[in-house]
mmCIF file of C-alpha atoms in Angstrom:
data_model
loop_
_atom_site.group_PDB
_atom_site.id
_atom_site.type_symbol
_atom_site.label_atom_id
_atom_site.label_comp_id
_atom_site.label_asym_id
_atom_site.label_seq_id
_atom_site.Cartn_x
_atom_site.Cartn_y
_atom_site.Cartn_z
ATOM 1 C CA UNK P 1 -54.505 -36.853 42.143
ATOM 2 C CA UNK P 2 -54.131 -38.576 38.766
ATOM 3 C CA UNK P 3 -55.581 -35.574 36.924
ATOM 4 C CA UNK P 4 -52.932 -33.302 38.420
ATOM 5 C CA UNK P 5 -50.136 -35.710 37.522
ATOM 6 C CA UNK P 6 -51.454 -35.983 33.949
ATOM 7 C CA UNK P 7 -51.474 -32.208 33.551
ATOM 8 C CA UNK P 8 -47.913 -31.942 34.868
ATOM 9 C CA UNK P 9 -46.736 -34.709 32.578
ATOM 10 C CA UNK P 10 -48.438 -33.090 29.567
ATOM 11 C CA UNK P 11 -46.670 -29.799 30.190
ATOM 12 C CA UNK P 12 -43.242 -31.303 30.815
ATOM 13 C CA UNK P 13 -43.354 -33.824 27.983
ATOM 14 C CA UNK P 14 -44.582 -31.467 25.272
ATOM 15 C CA UNK P 15 -42.055 -28.807 26.296
ATOM 16 C CA UNK P 16 -39.218 -31.290 25.930
ATOM 17 C CA UNK P 17 -37.647 -30.251 29.262
ATOM 18 C CA UNK P 18 -38.565 -33.321 31.253
ATOM 19 C CA UNK P 19 -36.182 -34.576 33.957
ATOM 20 C CA UNK P 20 -34.003 -37.539 33.187
ATOM 21 C CA UNK P 21 -33.568 -36.628 29.520
ATOM 22 C CA UNK P 22 -29.965 -37.733 29.693
ATOM 23 C CA UNK P 23 -31.188 -41.209 30.564
ATOM 24 C CA UNK P 24 -33.119 -41.598 27.312
ATOM 25 C CA UNK P 25 -31.886 -44.774 25.611
ATOM 26 C CA UNK P 26 -30.712 -44.576 22.035
ATOM 27 C CA UNK P 27 -33.327 -45.992 19.631
ATOM 28 C CA UNK P 28 -32.362 -49.364 18.216
ATOM 29 C CA UNK P 29 -34.535 -49.133 15.117
ATOM 30 C CA UNK P 30 -35.929 -46.543 12.702
ATOM 31 C CA UNK P 31 -39.323 -46.574 11.024
ATOM 32 C CA UNK P 32 -40.845 -44.639 8.166
ATOM 33 C CA UNK P 33 -43.128 -41.680 8.755
ATOM 34 C CA UNK P 34 -44.795 -41.205 5.379
ATOM 35 C CA UNK P 35 -48.202 -40.520 6.929
ATOM 36 C CA UNK P 36 -46.757 -38.031 9.403
ATOM 37 C CA UNK P 37 -44.897 -36.245 6.604
ATOM 38 C CA UNK P 38 -48.072 -36.051 4.538
ATOM 39 C CA UNK P 39 -49.928 -34.392 7.424
ATOM 40 C CA UNK P 40 -47.148 -31.949 8.313
ATOM 41 C CA UNK P 41 -45.646 -31.433 4.820
ATOM 42 C CA UNK P 42 -42.219 -31.184 6.388
ATOM 43 C CA UNK P 43 -39.605 -33.208 8.203
ATOM 44 C CA UNK P 44 -37.217 -35.980 7.205
ATOM 45 C CA UNK P 45 -38.288 -39.214 5.632
ATOM 46 C CA UNK P 46 -36.972 -41.247 8.561
ATOM 47 C CA UNK P 47 -37.048 -40.300 12.206
ATOM 48 C CA UNK P 48 -35.982 -42.113 15.391
ATOM 49 C CA UNK P 49 -38.656 -44.116 17.156
ATOM 50 C CA UNK P 50 -38.590 -41.755 20.113
ATOM 51 C CA UNK P 51 -39.297 -38.666 17.988
ATOM 52 C CA UNK P 52 -42.028 -40.488 16.083
ATOM 53 C CA UNK P 53 -43.678 -41.489 19.341
ATOM 54 C CA UNK P 54 -43.479 -37.922 20.638
ATOM 55 C CA UNK P 55 -45.272 -36.666 17.506
ATOM 56 C CA UNK P 56 -47.983 -39.300 17.923
ATOM 57 C CA UNK P 57 -48.450 -38.333 21.561
ATOM 58 C CA UNK P 58 -48.793 -34.639 20.756
ATOM 59 C CA UNK P 59 -51.461 -35.504 18.182
ATOM 60 C CA UNK P 60 -53.623 -36.983 20.952
ATOM 61 C CA UNK P 61 -54.544 -33.503 22.231
ATOM 62 C CA UNK P 62 -54.370 -33.850 26.029
ATOM 63 C CA UNK P 63 -57.462 -31.683 26.498
ATOM 64 C CA UNK P 64 -59.712 -33.842 24.347
ATOM 65 C CA UNK P 65 -60.761 -36.022 27.276
ATOM 66 C CA UNK P 66 -59.680 -39.242 25.530
ATOM 67 C CA UNK P 67 -58.451 -40.779 28.763
ATOM 68 C CA UNK P 68 -58.030 -44.273 27.371
ATOM 69 C CA UNK P 69 -55.694 -43.098 24.601
ATOM 70 C CA UNK P 70 -53.748 -40.985 27.056
ATOM 71 C CA UNK P 71 -53.443 -43.970 29.357
ATOM 72 C CA UNK P 72 -51.844 -45.985 26.559
ATOM 73 C CA UNK P 73 -49.532 -43.060 25.811
ATOM 74 C CA UNK P 74 -48.390 -42.817 29.404
ATOM 75 C CA UNK P 75 -47.541 -46.500 29.449
ATOM 76 C CA UNK P 76 -45.266 -46.053 26.429
ATOM 77 C CA UNK P 77 -43.752 -42.934 27.940
ATOM 78 C CA UNK P 78 -42.142 -44.918 30.731
ATOM 79 C CA UNK P 79 -39.598 -46.252 28.238
ATOM 80 C CA UNK P 80 -38.089 -42.794 27.838
ATOM 81 C CA UNK P 81 -38.407 -41.118 31.236
ATOM 82 C CA UNK P 82 -37.100 -43.060 34.172
ATOM 83 C CA UNK P 83 -37.773 -40.273 36.644
ATOM 84 C CA UNK P 84 -41.391 -39.615 35.708
ATOM 85 C CA UNK P 85 -42.095 -43.324 35.445
ATOM 86 C CA UNK P 86 -41.787 -43.509 39.231
ATOM 87 C CA UNK P 87 -44.450 -40.880 39.745
ATOM 88 C CA UNK P 88 -46.721 -41.485 36.755
ATOM 89 C CA UNK P 89 -46.537 -45.006 35.371
ATOM 90 C CA UNK P 90 -46.300 -46.613 38.813
ATOM 91 C CA UNK P 91 -49.414 -44.814 40.006
ATOM 92 C CA UNK P 92 -51.213 -45.270 36.700
ATOM 93 C CA UNK P 93 -50.785 -49.039 36.904
ATOM 94 C CA UNK P 94 -51.941 -49.325 40.493
ATOM 95 C CA UNK P 95 -54.303 -46.411 41.114
ATOM 96 C CA UNK P 96 -56.315 -46.327 37.917
ATOM 97 C CA UNK P 97 -59.549 -46.286 39.892
ATOM 98 C CA UNK P 98 -58.691 -42.805 41.257
ATOM 99 C CA UNK P 99 -60.165 -41.272 38.099
ATOM 100 C CA UNK P 100 -62.940 -43.818 37.673
ATOM 101 C CA UNK P 101 -65.263 -41.697 39.825
ATOM 102 C CA UNK P 102 -65.429 -39.140 37.034
ATOM 103 C CA UNK P 103 -68.427 -39.968 34.847
ATOM 104 C CA UNK P 104 -66.631 -38.697 31.738
ATOM 105 C CA UNK P 105 -63.492 -40.751 32.341
ATOM 106 C CA UNK P 106 -62.764 -43.797 30.176
ATOM 107 C CA UNK P 107 -60.033 -45.200 32.418
ATOM 108 C CA UNK P 108 -60.515 -48.835 33.320
ATOM 109 C CA UNK P 109 -61.452 -49.438 36.956
ATOM 110 C CA UNK P 110 -62.041 -53.166 36.520
ATOM 111 C CA UNK P 111 -59.356 -55.224 38.208
ATOM 112 C CA UNK P 112 -59.758 -57.897 35.519
ATOM 113 C CA UNK P 113 -58.513 -55.416 32.908
ATOM 114 C CA UNK P 114 -55.356 -54.687 34.913
ATOM 115 C CA UNK P 115 -54.654 -58.386 35.400
ATOM 116 C CA UNK P 116 -55.275 -59.216 31.731
ATOM 117 C CA UNK P 117 -52.899 -56.483 30.538
ATOM 118 C CA UNK P 118 -50.180 -57.295 33.053
ATOM 119 C CA UNK P 119 -50.521 -54.127 35.154
ATOM 120 C CA UNK P 120 -51.339 -56.155 38.264
ATOM 121 C CA UNK P 121 -50.160 -59.591 39.308
ATOM 122 C CA UNK P 122 -51.938 -61.807 41.811
ATOM 123 C CA UNK P 123 -50.025 -64.526 43.592
ATOM 124 C CA UNK P 124 -51.580 -67.444 45.438
ATOM 125 C CA UNK P 125 -50.120 -67.451 48.987
ATOM 126 C CA UNK P 126 -50.667 -71.204 49.163
ATOM 127 C CA UNK P 127 -47.851 -71.607 46.632
ATOM 128 C CA UNK P 128 -45.392 -69.836 48.948
ATOM 129 C CA UNK P 129 -45.038 -71.830 52.197
ATOM 130 C CA UNK P 130 -42.877 -69.100 53.730
ATOM 131 C CA UNK P 131 -45.694 -66.558 53.628
ATOM 132 C CA UNK P 132 -48.261 -69.010 54.984
ATOM 133 C CA UNK P 133 -45.975 -69.950 57.877
ATOM 134 C CA UNK P 134 -45.333 -66.309 58.741
ATOM 135 C CA UNK P 135 -49.038 -65.475 58.718
ATOM 136 C CA UNK P 136 -49.899 -68.488 60.864
ATOM 137 C CA UNK P 137 -47.234 -67.710 63.478
ATOM 138 C CA UNK P 138 -47.804 -63.968 63.687
ATOM 139 C CA UNK P 139 -51.567 -63.739 63.352
ATOM 140 C CA UNK P 140 -52.169 -63.970 67.107
ATOM 141 C CA UNK P 141 -49.338 -61.609 68.103
ATOM 142 C CA UNK P 142 -51.030 -58.359 67.262
ATOM 143 C CA UNK P 143 -51.112 -58.685 63.487
ATOM 144 C CA UNK P 144 -48.486 -58.494 60.761
ATOM 145 C CA UNK P 145 -46.830 -55.355 59.414
ATOM 146 C CA UNK P 146 -43.924 -55.502 56.991
ATOM 147 C CA UNK P 147 -41.217 -52.801 57.274
ATOM 148 C CA UNK P 148 -41.788 -51.868 53.630
ATOM 149 C CA UNK P 149 -45.348 -50.851 54.471
ATOM 150 C CA UNK P 150 -44.079 -48.139 56.817
ATOM 151 C CA UNK P 151 -41.771 -46.517 54.267
ATOM 152 C CA UNK P 152 -42.600 -43.994 51.554
ATOM 153 C CA UNK P 153 -40.678 -43.120 48.389
ATOM 154 C CA UNK P 154 -40.322 -39.395 47.792
ATOM 155 C CA UNK P 155 -40.730 -38.360 44.147
ATOM 156 C CA UNK P 156 -40.314 -34.831 42.804
ATOM 157 C CA UNK P 157 -42.775 -33.551 40.206
ATOM 158 C CA UNK P 158 -42.116 -30.361 38.217
ATOM 159 C CA UNK P 159 -44.464 -27.387 38.325
ATOM 160 C CA UNK P 160 -44.776 -24.339 36.105
ATOM 161 C CA UNK P 161 -41.965 -21.847 35.841
ATOM 162 C CA UNK P 162 -38.208 -22.086 36.147
ATOM 163 C CA UNK P 163 -37.279 -25.586 37.256
ATOM 164 C CA UNK P 164 -34.060 -24.199 38.691
ATOM 165 C CA UNK P 165 -36.054 -22.777 41.604
ATOM 166 C CA UNK P 166 -36.903 -25.161 44.454
ATOM 167 C CA UNK P 167 -40.410 -23.718 44.763
ATOM 168 C CA UNK P 168 -41.298 -25.009 41.277
ATOM 169 C CA UNK P 169 -40.978 -28.622 42.361
ATOM 170 C CA UNK P 170 -43.570 -30.552 44.341
ATOM 171 C CA UNK P 171 -42.821 -33.655 46.319
ATOM 172 C CA UNK P 172 -45.199 -36.583 46.674
ATOM 173 C CA UNK P 173 -44.805 -39.752 48.713
ATOM 174 C CA UNK P 174 -45.563 -43.115 47.130
ATOM 175 C CA UNK P 175 -46.637 -45.794 49.592
ATOM 176 C CA UNK P 176 -46.393 -49.526 49.210
ATOM 177 C CA UNK P 177 -49.241 -50.859 47.080
ATOM 178 C CA UNK P 178 -49.658 -54.085 49.053
ATOM 179 C CA UNK P 179 -50.633 -52.186 52.199
ATOM 180 C CA UNK P 180 -53.216 -50.167 50.242
ATOM 181 C CA UNK P 181 -54.772 -53.304 48.790
ATOM 182 C CA UNK P 182 -54.875 -54.916 52.219
ATOM 183 C CA UNK P 183 -56.553 -51.821 53.670
ATOM 184 C CA UNK P 184 -59.243 -51.920 50.972
ATOM 185 C CA UNK P 185 -59.916 -55.596 51.654
ATOM 186 C CA UNK P 186 -60.171 -55.012 55.413
ATOM 187 C CA UNK P 187 -62.527 -52.051 54.992
ATOM 188 C CA UNK P 188 -64.876 -54.029 52.743
ATOM 189 C CA UNK P 189 -64.939 -56.941 55.180
ATOM 190 C CA UNK P 190 -65.511 -54.659 58.159
ATOM 191 C CA UNK P 191 -68.516 -53.119 56.400
ATOM 192 C CA UNK P 192 -70.199 -56.522 56.257
ATOM 193 C CA UNK P 193 -69.380 -57.213 59.908
ATOM 194 C CA UNK P 194 -70.724 -53.833 61.036
ATOM 195 C CA UNK P 195 -73.928 -54.310 59.068
ATOM 196 C CA UNK P 196 -74.566 -57.700 60.656
ATOM 197 C CA UNK P 197 -73.280 -57.211 64.207
ATOM 198 C CA UNK P 198 -73.110 -53.448 64.735
ATOM 199 C CA UNK P 199 -75.506 -51.643 67.088
ATOM 200 C CA UNK P 200 -78.603 -50.140 65.525
ATOM 201 C CA UNK P 201 -77.792 -46.609 66.711
ATOM 202 C CA UNK P 202 -74.342 -46.716 65.090
ATOM 203 C CA UNK P 203 -75.309 -45.278 61.706
ATOM 204 C CA UNK P 204 -72.104 -43.535 60.707
ATOM 205 C CA UNK P 205 -70.234 -44.925 57.663
ATOM 206 C CA UNK P 206 -73.061 -47.345 56.908
ATOM 207 C CA UNK P 207 -74.900 -47.398 53.570
ATOM 208 C CA UNK P 208 -78.434 -45.992 53.465
ATOM 209 C CA UNK P 209 -78.192 -44.941 57.092
ATOM 210 C CA UNK P 210 -78.345 -41.404 58.425
ATOM 211 C CA UNK P 211 -77.314 -39.734 61.674
ATOM 212 C CA UNK P 212 -80.106 -37.156 61.834
ATOM 213 C CA UNK P 213 -81.881 -38.810 64.768
ATOM 214 C CA UNK P 214 -78.662 -39.288 66.689
ATOM 215 C CA UNK P 215 -77.605 -35.684 66.123
ATOM 216 C CA UNK P 216 -81.003 -34.411 67.287
ATOM 217 C CA UNK P 217 -80.851 -36.469 70.484
ATOM 218 C CA UNK P 218 -77.334 -35.219 71.217
ATOM 219 C CA UNK P 219 -78.352 -31.580 70.768
ATOM 220 C CA UNK P 220 -81.361 -31.998 73.072
ATOM 221 C CA UNK P 221 -79.210 -33.664 75.749
ATOM 222 C CA UNK P 222 -76.639 -30.843 75.612
ATOM 223 C CA UNK P 223 -79.397 -28.224 75.917
ATOM 224 C CA UNK P 224 -80.857 -29.950 78.973
ATOM 225 C CA UNK P 225 -77.482 -30.025 80.703
ATOM 226 C CA UNK P 226 -76.944 -26.371 79.823
ATOM 227 C CA UNK P 227 -80.322 -25.444 81.318
ATOM 228 C CA UNK P 228 -79.332 -27.126 84.586
ATOM 229 C CA UNK P 229 -75.849 -25.547 84.559
ATOM 230 C CA UNK P 230 -74.168 -28.928 84.321
ATOM 231 C CA UNK P 231 -70.738 -29.427 82.779
ATOM 232 C CA UNK P 232 -70.399 -31.704 79.762
ATOM 233 C CA UNK P 233 -67.290 -33.710 78.914
ATOM 234 C CA UNK P 234 -66.339 -35.506 75.721
ATOM 235 C CA UNK P 235 -64.116 -38.569 75.972
ATOM 236 C CA UNK P 236 -62.259 -40.113 73.022
#
């Protein structure tokens, strides 16, 4: 998912037709670009910070595979595009591990990196008595689910072609990050419980366990019932 968003952002940003361009804040300072002028042999001596940053970003070459440099560029890009920041920067800061499965990717999947650089904040619930009281009172009433966890934010991402056509826009739904983190924690804890207390024949979704024996036994049982003209039912 992150690779697709990166490609869309590359195309929109380099073309200069990104949404929300009217929301770009005016630069408050100007810096020299002697090195950039020496490499391009053209252009003014001074340029706004936004234009200078755009030149630096284009020099990164999005197809070079330098994911770490691109990640830094995307973080800076959120200062100039309020619309894309909802779909790119928000997901980049919370779902970095989506691209960590790629062996060639240099994106950081370590949670310590995100905490150290301020992309993720961890609060101690013991410092907020209101949260502790709510958890204690509602834990035995079927669990806790905040209304925000059931809502999704729809964000439009541009595709190729004329952006005036509705078909050239793709909508994605961003879910609350807290619910995703809680789901990951619950899944990891359930794995330990299943490994210790689960039945031996329940091999699905367990590490280093296969379902070949169980599948073979099921096929043999179905064949026996078919030989005796018996009906077979499956109950969920």
